[in-house]
Amino acid sequence: MPAYHSSFLSDTDVRIIGNFGLLPLRTRTRGPAYTLPLLGPEDDEIHVDPESESYDILDETLVLFRANTLFRNFEIKGPADRVLIYGILFISECLGKIKPNMSGREAEKALNTLALEHFALPGDPTFPLNALFAPARDRNEADTLRQYISQIRQELTIRLLSRVYFDSATTPSKWWLSFTKRKFMGKNL
């Protein structure tokens, strides 16, 4: 059975840096991504309809995370798949920071720190996925890519915390934490 690929592979009007797609995001976090409309008060933040104009790659990453982490191989079909890979690996890193006895506030602090800390970009010697990602052509592209990935990291932490602490603000979901030991493609960030 093959892994699930991004439904955003068919988007042709996506800006690409290296071979990483800068897809539109539904976010309040500042960054270079084109901003999709926010959800209305009647919409469910956790179960966004894939047909909605507000559905983005981060919603898809959270939906496909649990299924795709079971795979050791993943055929990359385009720039959207690279964003999906990065998002899945970042979610794995976030779940590793959440301890079973952490409250929602403690987890929020830990994940915000993780999202904002300095991280390697494709092409840097310490970037673990250099075989899959091409580096930016110049410094301006590298700065834009850093801002976009930072925007992804910050938004993913917000959405992940709303799912992990959905049932209780004091204890994380055991179901989500059960994926902390799984390594998608045998890699981590």
mmCIF file of C-alpha atoms in Angstrom, residues 7-17 20-25 32-34 36 79-80 148:
data_model
loop_
_atom_site.group_PDB
_atom_site.id
_atom_site.type_symbol
_atom_site.label_atom_id
_atom_site.label_comp_id
_atom_site.label_asym_id
_atom_site.label_seq_id
_atom_site.Cartn_x
_atom_site.Cartn_y
_atom_site.Cartn_z
ATOM 1 C CA SER A 7 -3.867 16.849 -2.970
ATOM 2 C CA PHE A 8 -2.120 20.152 -3.745
ATOM 3 C CA LEU A 9 0.206 18.567 -6.329
ATOM 4 C CA SER A 10 -2.001 19.848 -9.136
ATOM 5 C CA ASP A 11 -1.616 23.509 -8.069
ATOM 6 C CA THR A 12 0.418 25.117 -10.841
ATOM 7 C CA ASP A 13 0.496 28.734 -9.641
ATOM 8 C CA VAL A 14 2.711 27.955 -6.623
ATOM 9 C CA ARG A 15 5.971 29.802 -6.063
ATOM 10 C CA ILE A 16 8.865 27.366 -5.703
ATOM 11 C CA ILE A 17 12.174 27.965 -3.931
ATOM 12 C CA PHE A 20 9.978 23.477 -1.901
ATOM 13 C CA GLY A 21 6.539 24.871 -2.748
ATOM 14 C CA LEU A 22 5.309 28.031 -1.026
ATOM 15 C CA LEU A 23 1.654 27.066 -0.811
ATOM 16 C CA PRO A 24 -1.126 29.351 0.490
ATOM 17 C CA LEU A 25 -1.908 29.039 4.200
ATOM 18 C CA PRO A 32 5.450 35.347 2.871
ATOM 19 C CA ALA A 33 2.617 32.843 2.298
ATOM 20 C CA TYR A 34 -0.490 33.932 0.449
ATOM 21 C CA LEU A 36 -6.384 31.972 2.629
ATOM 22 C CA PRO A 79 6.748 20.481 -4.341
ATOM 23 C CA ALA A 80 3.568 19.977 -2.274
ATOM 24 C CA TYR A 148 7.841 30.541 5.090
#
